[in-house]
mmCIF file of C-alpha atoms in Angstrom:
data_model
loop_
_atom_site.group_PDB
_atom_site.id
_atom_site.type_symbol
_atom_site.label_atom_id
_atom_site.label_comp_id
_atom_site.label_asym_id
_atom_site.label_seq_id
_atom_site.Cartn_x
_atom_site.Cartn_y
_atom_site.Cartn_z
ATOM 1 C CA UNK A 1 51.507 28.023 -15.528
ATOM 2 C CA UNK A 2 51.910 27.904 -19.285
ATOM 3 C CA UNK A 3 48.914 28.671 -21.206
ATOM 4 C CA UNK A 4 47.670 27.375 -24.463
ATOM 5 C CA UNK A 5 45.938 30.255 -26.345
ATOM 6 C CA UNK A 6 46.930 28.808 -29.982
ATOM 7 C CA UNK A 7 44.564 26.086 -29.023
ATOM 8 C CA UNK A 8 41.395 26.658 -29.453
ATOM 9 C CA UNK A 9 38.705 23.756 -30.235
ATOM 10 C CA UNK A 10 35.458 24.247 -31.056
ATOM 11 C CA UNK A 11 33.427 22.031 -28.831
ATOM 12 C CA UNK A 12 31.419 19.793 -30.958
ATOM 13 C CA UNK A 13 29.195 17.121 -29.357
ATOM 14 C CA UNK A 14 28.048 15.625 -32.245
ATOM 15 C CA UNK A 15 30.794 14.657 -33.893
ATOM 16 C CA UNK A 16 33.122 13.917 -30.259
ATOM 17 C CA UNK A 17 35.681 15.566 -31.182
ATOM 18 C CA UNK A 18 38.503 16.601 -28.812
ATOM 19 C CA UNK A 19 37.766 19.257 -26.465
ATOM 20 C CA UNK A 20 39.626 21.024 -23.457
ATOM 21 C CA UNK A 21 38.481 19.842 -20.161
ATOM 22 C CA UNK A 22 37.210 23.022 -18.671
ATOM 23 C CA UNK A 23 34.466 22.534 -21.596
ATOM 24 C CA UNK A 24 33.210 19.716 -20.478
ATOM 25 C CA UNK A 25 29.925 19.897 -19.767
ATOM 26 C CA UNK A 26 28.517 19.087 -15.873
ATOM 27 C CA UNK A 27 27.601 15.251 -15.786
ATOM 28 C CA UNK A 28 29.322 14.097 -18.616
ATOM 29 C CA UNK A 29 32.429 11.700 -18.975
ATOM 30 C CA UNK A 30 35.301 12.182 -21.483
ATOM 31 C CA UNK A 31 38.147 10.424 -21.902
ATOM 32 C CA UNK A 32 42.120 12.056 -21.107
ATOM 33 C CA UNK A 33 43.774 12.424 -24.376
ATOM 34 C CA UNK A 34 46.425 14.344 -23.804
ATOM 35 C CA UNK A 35 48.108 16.903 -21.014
ATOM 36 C CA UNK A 36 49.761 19.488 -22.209
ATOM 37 C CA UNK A 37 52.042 20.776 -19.629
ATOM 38 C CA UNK A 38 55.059 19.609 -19.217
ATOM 39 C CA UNK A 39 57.179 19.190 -15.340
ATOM 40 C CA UNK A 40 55.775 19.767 -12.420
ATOM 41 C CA UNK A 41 52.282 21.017 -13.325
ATOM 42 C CA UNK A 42 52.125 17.140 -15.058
ATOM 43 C CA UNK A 43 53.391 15.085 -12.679
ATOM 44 C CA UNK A 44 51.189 16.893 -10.316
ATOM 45 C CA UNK A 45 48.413 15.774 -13.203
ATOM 46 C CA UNK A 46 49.547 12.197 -13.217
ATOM 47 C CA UNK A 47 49.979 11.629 -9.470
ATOM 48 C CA UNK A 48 46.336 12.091 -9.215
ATOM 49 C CA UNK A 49 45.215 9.745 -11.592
ATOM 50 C CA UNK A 50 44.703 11.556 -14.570
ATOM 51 C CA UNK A 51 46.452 9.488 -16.961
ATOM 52 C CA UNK A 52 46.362 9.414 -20.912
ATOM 53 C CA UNK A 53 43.226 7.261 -21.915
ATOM 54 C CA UNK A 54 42.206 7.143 -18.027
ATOM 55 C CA UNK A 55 38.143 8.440 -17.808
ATOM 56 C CA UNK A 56 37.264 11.673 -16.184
ATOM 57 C CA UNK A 57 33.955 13.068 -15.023
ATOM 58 C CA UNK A 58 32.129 16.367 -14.087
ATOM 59 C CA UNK A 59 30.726 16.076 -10.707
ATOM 60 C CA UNK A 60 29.796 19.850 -9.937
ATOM 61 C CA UNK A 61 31.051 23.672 -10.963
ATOM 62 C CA UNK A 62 31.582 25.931 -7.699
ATOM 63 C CA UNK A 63 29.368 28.573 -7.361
ATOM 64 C CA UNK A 64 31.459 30.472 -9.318
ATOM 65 C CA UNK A 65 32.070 27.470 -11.869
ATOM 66 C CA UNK A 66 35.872 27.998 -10.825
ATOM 67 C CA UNK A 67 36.952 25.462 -9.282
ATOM 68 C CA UNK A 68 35.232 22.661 -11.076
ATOM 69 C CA UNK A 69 34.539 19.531 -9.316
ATOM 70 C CA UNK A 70 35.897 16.392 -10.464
ATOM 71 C CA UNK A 71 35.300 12.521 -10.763
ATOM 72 C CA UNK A 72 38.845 10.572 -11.430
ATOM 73 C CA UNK A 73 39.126 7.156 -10.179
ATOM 74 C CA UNK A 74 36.471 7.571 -7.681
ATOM 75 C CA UNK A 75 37.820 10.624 -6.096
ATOM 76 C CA UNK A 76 36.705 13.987 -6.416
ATOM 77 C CA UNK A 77 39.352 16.397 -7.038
ATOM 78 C CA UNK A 78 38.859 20.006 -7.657
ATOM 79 C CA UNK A 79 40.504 22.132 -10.871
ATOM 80 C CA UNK A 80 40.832 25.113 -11.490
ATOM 81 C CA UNK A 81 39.628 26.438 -15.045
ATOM 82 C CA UNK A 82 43.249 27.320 -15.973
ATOM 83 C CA UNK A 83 44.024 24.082 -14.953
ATOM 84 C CA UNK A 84 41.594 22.110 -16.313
ATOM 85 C CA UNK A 85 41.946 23.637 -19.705
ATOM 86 C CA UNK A 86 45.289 22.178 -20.150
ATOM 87 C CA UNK A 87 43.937 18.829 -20.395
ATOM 88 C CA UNK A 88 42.315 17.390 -23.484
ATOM 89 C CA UNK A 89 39.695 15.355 -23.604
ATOM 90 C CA UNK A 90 37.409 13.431 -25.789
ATOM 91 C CA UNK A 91 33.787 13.203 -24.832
ATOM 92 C CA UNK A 92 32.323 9.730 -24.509
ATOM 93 C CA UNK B 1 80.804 16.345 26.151
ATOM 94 C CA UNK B 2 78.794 12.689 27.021
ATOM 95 C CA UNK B 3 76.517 11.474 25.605
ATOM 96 C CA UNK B 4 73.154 13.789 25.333
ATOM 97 C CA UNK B 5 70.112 13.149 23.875
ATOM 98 C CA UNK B 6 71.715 15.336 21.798
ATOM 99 C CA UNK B 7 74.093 13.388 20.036
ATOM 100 C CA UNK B 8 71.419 10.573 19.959
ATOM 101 C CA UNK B 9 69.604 12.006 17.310
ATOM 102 C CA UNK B 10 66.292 11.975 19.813
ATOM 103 C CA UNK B 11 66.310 15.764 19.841
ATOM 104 C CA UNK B 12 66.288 15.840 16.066
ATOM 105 C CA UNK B 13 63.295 13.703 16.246
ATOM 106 C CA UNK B 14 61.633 15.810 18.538
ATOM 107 C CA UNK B 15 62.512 19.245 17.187
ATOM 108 C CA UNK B 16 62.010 18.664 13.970
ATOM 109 C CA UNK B 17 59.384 15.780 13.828
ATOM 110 C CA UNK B 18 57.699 16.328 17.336
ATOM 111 C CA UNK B 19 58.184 12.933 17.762
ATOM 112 C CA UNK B 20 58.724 11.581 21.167
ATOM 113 C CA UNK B 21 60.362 8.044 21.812
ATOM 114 C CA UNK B 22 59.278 6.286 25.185
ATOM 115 C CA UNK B 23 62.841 4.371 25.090
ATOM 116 C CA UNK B 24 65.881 4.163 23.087
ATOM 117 C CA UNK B 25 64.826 0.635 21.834
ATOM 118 C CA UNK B 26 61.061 1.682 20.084
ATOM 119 C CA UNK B 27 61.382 1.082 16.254
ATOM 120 C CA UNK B 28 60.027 3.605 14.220
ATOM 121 C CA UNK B 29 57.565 2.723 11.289
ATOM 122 C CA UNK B 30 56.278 5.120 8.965
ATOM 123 C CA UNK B 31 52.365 4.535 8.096
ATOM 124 C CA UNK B 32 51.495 6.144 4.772
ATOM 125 C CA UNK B 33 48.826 6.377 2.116
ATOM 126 C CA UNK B 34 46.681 8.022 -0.516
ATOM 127 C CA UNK B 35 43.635 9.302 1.452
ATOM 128 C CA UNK B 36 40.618 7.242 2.355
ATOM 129 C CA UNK B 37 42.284 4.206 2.250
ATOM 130 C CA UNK B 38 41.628 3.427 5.818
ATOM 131 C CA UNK B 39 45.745 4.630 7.072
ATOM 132 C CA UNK B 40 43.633 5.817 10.455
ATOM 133 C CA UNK B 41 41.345 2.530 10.748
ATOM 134 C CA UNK B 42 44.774 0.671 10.493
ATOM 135 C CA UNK B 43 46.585 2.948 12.931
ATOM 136 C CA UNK B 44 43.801 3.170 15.388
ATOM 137 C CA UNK B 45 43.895 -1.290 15.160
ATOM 138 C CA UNK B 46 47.512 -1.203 15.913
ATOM 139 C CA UNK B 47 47.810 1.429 18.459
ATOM 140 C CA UNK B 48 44.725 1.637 19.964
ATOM 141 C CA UNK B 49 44.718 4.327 22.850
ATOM 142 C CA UNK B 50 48.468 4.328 23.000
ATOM 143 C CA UNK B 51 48.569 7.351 20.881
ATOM 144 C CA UNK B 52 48.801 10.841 20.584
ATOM 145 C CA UNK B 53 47.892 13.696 18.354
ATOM 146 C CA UNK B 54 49.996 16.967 17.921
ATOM 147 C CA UNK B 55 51.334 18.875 14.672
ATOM 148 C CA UNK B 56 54.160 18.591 12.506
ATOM 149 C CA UNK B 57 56.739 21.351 13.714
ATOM 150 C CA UNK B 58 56.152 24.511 11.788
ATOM 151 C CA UNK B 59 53.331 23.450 9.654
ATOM 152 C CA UNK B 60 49.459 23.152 10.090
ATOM 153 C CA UNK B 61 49.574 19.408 9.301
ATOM 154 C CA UNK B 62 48.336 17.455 12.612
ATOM 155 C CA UNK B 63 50.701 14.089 13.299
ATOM 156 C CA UNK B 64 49.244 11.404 15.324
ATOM 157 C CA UNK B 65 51.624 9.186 16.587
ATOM 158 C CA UNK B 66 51.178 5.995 18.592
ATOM 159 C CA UNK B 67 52.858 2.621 20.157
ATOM 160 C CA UNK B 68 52.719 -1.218 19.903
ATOM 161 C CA UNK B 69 54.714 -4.247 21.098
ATOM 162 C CA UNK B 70 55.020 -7.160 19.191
ATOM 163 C CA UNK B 71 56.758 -10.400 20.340
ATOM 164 C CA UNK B 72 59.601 -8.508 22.311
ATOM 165 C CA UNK B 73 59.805 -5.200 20.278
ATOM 166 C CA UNK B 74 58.380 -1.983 21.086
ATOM 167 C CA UNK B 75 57.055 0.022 18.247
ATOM 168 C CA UNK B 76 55.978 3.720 17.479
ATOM 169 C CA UNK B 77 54.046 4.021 14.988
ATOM 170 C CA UNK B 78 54.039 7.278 12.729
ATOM 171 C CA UNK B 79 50.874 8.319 11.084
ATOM 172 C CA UNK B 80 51.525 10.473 7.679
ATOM 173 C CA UNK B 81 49.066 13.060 6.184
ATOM 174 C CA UNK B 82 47.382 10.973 3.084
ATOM 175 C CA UNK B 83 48.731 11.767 -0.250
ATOM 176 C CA UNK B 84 48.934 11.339 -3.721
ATOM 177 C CA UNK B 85 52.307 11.443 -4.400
ATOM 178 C CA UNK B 86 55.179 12.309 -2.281
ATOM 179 C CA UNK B 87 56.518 15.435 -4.657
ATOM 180 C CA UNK B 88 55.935 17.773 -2.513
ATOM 181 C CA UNK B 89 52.965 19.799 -4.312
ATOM 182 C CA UNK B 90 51.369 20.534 -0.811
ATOM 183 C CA UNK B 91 52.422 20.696 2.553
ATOM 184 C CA UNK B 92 50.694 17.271 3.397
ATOM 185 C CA UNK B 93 52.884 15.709 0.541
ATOM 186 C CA UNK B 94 56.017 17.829 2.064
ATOM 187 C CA UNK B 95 55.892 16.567 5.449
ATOM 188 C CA UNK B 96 55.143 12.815 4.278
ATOM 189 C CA UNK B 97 58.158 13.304 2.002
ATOM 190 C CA UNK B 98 60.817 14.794 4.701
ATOM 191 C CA UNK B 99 59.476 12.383 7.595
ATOM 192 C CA UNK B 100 60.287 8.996 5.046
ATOM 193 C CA UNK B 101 63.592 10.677 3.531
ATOM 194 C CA UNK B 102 65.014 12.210 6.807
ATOM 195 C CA UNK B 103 62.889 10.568 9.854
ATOM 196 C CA UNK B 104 64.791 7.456 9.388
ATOM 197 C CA UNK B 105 62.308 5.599 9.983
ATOM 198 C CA UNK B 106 63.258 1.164 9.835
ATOM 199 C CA UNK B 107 59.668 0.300 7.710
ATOM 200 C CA UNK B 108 57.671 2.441 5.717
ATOM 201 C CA UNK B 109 54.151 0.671 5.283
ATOM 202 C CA UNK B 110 51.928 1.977 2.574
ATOM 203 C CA UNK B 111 48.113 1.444 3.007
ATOM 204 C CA UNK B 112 46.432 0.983 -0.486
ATOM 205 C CA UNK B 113 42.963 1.352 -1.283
ATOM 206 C CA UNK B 114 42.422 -2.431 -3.176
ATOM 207 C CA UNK B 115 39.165 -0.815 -4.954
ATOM 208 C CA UNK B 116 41.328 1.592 -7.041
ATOM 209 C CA UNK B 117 44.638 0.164 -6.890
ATOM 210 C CA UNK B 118 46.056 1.915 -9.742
ATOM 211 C CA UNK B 119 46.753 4.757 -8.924
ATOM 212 C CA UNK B 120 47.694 4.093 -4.830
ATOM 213 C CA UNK B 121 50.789 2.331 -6.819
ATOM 214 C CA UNK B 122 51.429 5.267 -8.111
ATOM 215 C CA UNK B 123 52.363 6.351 -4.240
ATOM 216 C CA UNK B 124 54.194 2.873 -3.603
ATOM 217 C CA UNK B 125 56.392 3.393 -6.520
ATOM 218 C CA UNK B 126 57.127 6.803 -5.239
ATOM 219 C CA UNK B 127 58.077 5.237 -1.834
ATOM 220 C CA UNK B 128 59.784 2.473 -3.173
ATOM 221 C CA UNK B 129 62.413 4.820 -4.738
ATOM 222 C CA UNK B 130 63.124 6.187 -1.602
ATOM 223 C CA UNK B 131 63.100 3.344 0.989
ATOM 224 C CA UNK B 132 64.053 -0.374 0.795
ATOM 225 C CA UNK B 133 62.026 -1.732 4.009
ATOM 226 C CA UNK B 134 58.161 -1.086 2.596
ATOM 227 C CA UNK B 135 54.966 -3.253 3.583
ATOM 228 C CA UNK B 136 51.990 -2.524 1.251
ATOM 229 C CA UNK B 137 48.767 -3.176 2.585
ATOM 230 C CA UNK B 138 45.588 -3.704 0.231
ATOM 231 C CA UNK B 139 43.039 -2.790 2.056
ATOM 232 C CA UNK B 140 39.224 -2.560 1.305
ATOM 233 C CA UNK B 141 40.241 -6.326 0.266
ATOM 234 C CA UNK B 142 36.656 -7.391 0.932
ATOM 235 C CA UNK B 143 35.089 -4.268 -0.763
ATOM 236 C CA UNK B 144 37.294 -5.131 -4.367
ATOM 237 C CA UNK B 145 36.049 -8.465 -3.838
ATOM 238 C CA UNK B 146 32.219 -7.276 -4.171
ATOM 239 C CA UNK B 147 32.882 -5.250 -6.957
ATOM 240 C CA UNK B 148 34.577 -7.820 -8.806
ATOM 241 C CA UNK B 149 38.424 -7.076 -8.114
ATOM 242 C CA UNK B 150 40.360 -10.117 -8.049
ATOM 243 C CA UNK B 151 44.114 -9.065 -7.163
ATOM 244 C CA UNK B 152 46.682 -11.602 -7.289
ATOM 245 C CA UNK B 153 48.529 -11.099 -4.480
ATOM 246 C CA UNK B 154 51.601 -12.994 -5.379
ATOM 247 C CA UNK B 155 51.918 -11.728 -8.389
ATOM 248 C CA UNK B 156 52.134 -8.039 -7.241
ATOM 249 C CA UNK B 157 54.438 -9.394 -4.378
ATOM 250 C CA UNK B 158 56.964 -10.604 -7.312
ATOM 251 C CA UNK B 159 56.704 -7.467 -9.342
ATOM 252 C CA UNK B 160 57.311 -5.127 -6.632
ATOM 253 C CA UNK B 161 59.511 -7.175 -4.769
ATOM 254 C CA UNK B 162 57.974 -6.150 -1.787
ATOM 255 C CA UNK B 163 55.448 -7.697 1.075
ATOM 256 C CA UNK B 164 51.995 -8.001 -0.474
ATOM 257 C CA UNK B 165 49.174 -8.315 2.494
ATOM 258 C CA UNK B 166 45.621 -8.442 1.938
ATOM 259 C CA UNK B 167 43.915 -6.424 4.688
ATOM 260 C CA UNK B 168 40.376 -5.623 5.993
ATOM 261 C CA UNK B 169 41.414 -2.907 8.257
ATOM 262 C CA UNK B 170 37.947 -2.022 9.883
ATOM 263 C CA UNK B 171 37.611 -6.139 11.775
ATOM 264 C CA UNK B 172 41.657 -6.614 12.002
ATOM 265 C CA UNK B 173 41.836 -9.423 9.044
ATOM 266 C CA UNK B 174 45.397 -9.328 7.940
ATOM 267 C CA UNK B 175 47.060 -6.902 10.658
ATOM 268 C CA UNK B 176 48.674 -10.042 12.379
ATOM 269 C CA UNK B 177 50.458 -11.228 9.264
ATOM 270 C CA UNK B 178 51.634 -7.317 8.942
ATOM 271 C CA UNK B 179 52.581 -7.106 12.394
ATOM 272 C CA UNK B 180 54.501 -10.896 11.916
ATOM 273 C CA UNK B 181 55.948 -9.143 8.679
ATOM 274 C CA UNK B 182 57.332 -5.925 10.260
ATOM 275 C CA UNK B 183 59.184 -8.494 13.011
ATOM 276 C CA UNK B 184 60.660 -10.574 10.345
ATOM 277 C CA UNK B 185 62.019 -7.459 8.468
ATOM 278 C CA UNK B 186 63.057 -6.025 11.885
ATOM 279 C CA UNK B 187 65.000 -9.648 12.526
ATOM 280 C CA UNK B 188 66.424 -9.333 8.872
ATOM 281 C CA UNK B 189 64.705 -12.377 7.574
ATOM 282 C CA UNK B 190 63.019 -10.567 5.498
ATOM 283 C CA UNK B 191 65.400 -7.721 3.359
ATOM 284 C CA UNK B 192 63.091 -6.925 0.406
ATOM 285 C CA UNK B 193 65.046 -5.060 -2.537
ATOM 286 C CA UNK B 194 62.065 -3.477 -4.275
ATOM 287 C CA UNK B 195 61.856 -2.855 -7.772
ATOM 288 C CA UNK B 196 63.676 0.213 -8.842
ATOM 289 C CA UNK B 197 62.669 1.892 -12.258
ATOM 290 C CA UNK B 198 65.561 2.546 -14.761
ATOM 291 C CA UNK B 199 64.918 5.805 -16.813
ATOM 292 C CA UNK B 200 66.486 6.476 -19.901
ATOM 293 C CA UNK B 201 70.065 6.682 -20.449
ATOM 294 C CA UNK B 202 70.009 10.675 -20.691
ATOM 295 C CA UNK B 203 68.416 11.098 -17.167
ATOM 296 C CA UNK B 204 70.720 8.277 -15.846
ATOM 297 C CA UNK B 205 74.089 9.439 -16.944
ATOM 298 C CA UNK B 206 72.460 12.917 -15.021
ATOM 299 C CA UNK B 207 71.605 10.941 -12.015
ATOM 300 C CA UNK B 208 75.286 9.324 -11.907
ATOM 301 C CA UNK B 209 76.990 12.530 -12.461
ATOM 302 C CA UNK B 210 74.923 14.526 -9.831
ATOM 303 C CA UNK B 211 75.560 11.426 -7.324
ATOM 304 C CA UNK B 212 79.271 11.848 -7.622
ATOM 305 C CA UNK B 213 78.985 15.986 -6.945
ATOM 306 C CA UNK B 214 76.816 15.046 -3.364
ATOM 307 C CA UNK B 215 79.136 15.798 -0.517
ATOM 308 C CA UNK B 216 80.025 12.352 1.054
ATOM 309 C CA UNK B 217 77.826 12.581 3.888
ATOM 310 C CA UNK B 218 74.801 12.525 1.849
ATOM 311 C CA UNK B 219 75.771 9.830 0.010
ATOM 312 C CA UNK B 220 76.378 7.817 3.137
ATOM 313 C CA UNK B 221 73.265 8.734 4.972
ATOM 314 C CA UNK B 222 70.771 9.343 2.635
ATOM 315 C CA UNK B 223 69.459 8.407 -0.827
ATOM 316 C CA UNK B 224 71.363 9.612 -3.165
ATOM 317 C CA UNK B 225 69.640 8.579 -6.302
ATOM 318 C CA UNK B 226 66.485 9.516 -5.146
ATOM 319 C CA UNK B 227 68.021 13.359 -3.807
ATOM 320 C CA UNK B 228 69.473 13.350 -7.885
ATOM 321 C CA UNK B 229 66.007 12.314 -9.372
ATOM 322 C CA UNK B 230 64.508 14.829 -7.514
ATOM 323 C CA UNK B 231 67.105 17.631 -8.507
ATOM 324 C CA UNK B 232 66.742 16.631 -12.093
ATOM 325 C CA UNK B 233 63.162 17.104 -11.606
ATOM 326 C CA UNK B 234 63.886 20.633 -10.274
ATOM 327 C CA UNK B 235 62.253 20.377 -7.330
ATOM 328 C CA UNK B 236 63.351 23.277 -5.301
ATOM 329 C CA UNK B 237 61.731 22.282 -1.912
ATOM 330 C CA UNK B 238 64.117 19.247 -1.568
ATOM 331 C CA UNK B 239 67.134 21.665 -1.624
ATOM 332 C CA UNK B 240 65.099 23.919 1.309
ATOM 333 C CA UNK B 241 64.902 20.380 3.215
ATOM 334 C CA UNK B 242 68.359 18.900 2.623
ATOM 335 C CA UNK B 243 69.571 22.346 4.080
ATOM 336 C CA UNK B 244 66.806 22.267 6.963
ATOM 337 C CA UNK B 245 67.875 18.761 8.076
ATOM 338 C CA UNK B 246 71.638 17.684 7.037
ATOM 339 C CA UNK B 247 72.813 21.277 8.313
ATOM 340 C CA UNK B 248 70.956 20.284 11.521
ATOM 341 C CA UNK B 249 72.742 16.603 11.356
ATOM 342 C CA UNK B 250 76.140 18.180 10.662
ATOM 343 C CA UNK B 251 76.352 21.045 13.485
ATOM 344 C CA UNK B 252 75.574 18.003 15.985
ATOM 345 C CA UNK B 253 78.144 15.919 14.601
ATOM 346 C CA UNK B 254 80.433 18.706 15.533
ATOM 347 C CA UNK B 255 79.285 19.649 18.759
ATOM 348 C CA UNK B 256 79.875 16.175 19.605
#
């Protein structure tokens, strides 16, 4: 699993700017901007629905808040944070 | 040597797919699905108590497996784990994948959920590339209607170039004209020629070349392009099946 340290963005709700997904915040929706893996990892991505410009949700954090609990289509799929922060979103 | 169930392929089938075939004649028909989409309500409607549960050799993946006749032909119908995809990311997705590529089986239906039918097309696609005979199903027909989801059927049917059948699996609507479906593409009346997606030139000059370095009996028995696609994708877990099955296939072509 590749990870993205160079990207770091500040999570701003005021201004909705893009964010990673594991900073989402529990009840909100955002929408997919961008994955940024790139073979398997994002196929694995798309085959369950999360799609550029497709909506996404935070249903629930684990008691650890790893995995995080998601809404995607109607289905609730479950991240984990070093997943989840490879996706960027835009809060809506 | 005779003939044995050996050189029938039936011990394949059992070994590898614990399946077990009540006669020679019974037509196998692969049921697949994302999950929730109602694959058990449908199998359940179609087999009723003819049907079995067990696991999938080797893995912790149950298979449920179960019969039906229709006008004079005698089905078994093979119940797949639900999935998103058919990559291979789980062992669900693995055993899905192996049973459609290397089960043989003559129809692969694929039970849609008509709510959210985006991304259960995502799955059809997948199986599309990988086997010409596939029904899909839209189920939850009623359910999209309530919410506002109008599909038009024929529309889809032309696109895909597949069998389109709205379905309400839970009270039967729509099973007959599946069941009347699966005899006409039994009978050959019916030989759909689904839409295959073209990728770009780079990946298809790949595909081509890697077609032409398969060993012959691949190429005649199984799907080539869609073995290439996955290579290119560098799927390693195809390679792991190709060897667990073909090898199988090819020491029982010679001890016959």
């Amino acid at each position: 699993m590749e990870t993205y340290n160079n990207v770091s963005i500040k999570f701003n709700q005021l201004k909705h700017e893009n964010i990673l997904l594991n900073q989402l915040p529990v009840g909100k929706t955002a929408r997919i901007k961008e994955i940024l893996n790139s073979g398997i990892t994002r196929r694995r991505f798309l085959d369950l629905g999360i799609i550029p410009n497709s909506t996404i949700s935070v249903e629930r954090l684990s008691p650890s808040g790893n995995p995080i609990a998601f809404n995607i289509r109607g289905s609730i799929i479950a991240l984990r944070k070093e997943e989840a922060q490879n996706i960027i979103v835009k809060p809506l | 040597m005779g003939l044995t169930s050996q050189s029938s392929g039936l011990s394949l089938l059992k070994e590898k797919f614990n399946l077990t075939k009540k006669a020679e004649e019974q037509i196998i028909i692969a049921l697949a699905g994302n999950p929730n989409t109602g694959k058990s309500t449908l199998f359940n409607y179609l087999t009723g108590l003819n049907q079995h549960t067990g696991n999938w050799p080797g893995k912790t993946v149950s298979n449920a497996q179960g019969s039906f006749k229709y006008k004079d032909k005698e089905y078994l119908l093979v119940d797949l784990p639900g999935t998103y995809s058919i990559l291979a990311n789980s062992q669900e997705e693995e055993v899905a994948r192996d049973f459609i590529c290397f089960g043989n089986p003559k129809i692969t239906i694929v039970i849609a959920d008509a709510t959210c039918l985006e991304r259960n097309l995502n799955l059809t696609l997948q199986i599309m590339e990988l086997a010409d005979n596939v029904i899909l199903c839209l189920n939850l027909i009623d359910e999209a209607a309530r919410k506002g989801i109008k599909i038009d059927i024929s529309k889809l049917e032309e696109e895909l170039k597949i069998p389109v059948i709205p379905m309400v699996a839970r009270d039967g609507t729509g099973v007959d004209m599946l069941k009347e479906t699966i005899d006409e593409m039994i009978e050959e009346k019916l030989q759909p020629k689904p839409l295959k997606i073209i990728y770009n030139d780079k990946i298809e000059s790949l595909v081509s070349e890697i077609i032409e370095n398969l060993p012959e009996f691949v190429r005649e028995n199984y799907n080539a392009r869609w073995i290439a696609l996955r290579l290119i994708d560098g799927d390693n877990s195809i390679l792991e099946s190709i060897q667990e099955f073909l090898m199988k296939d090819v020491h029982m072509e010679a001890e016959v």
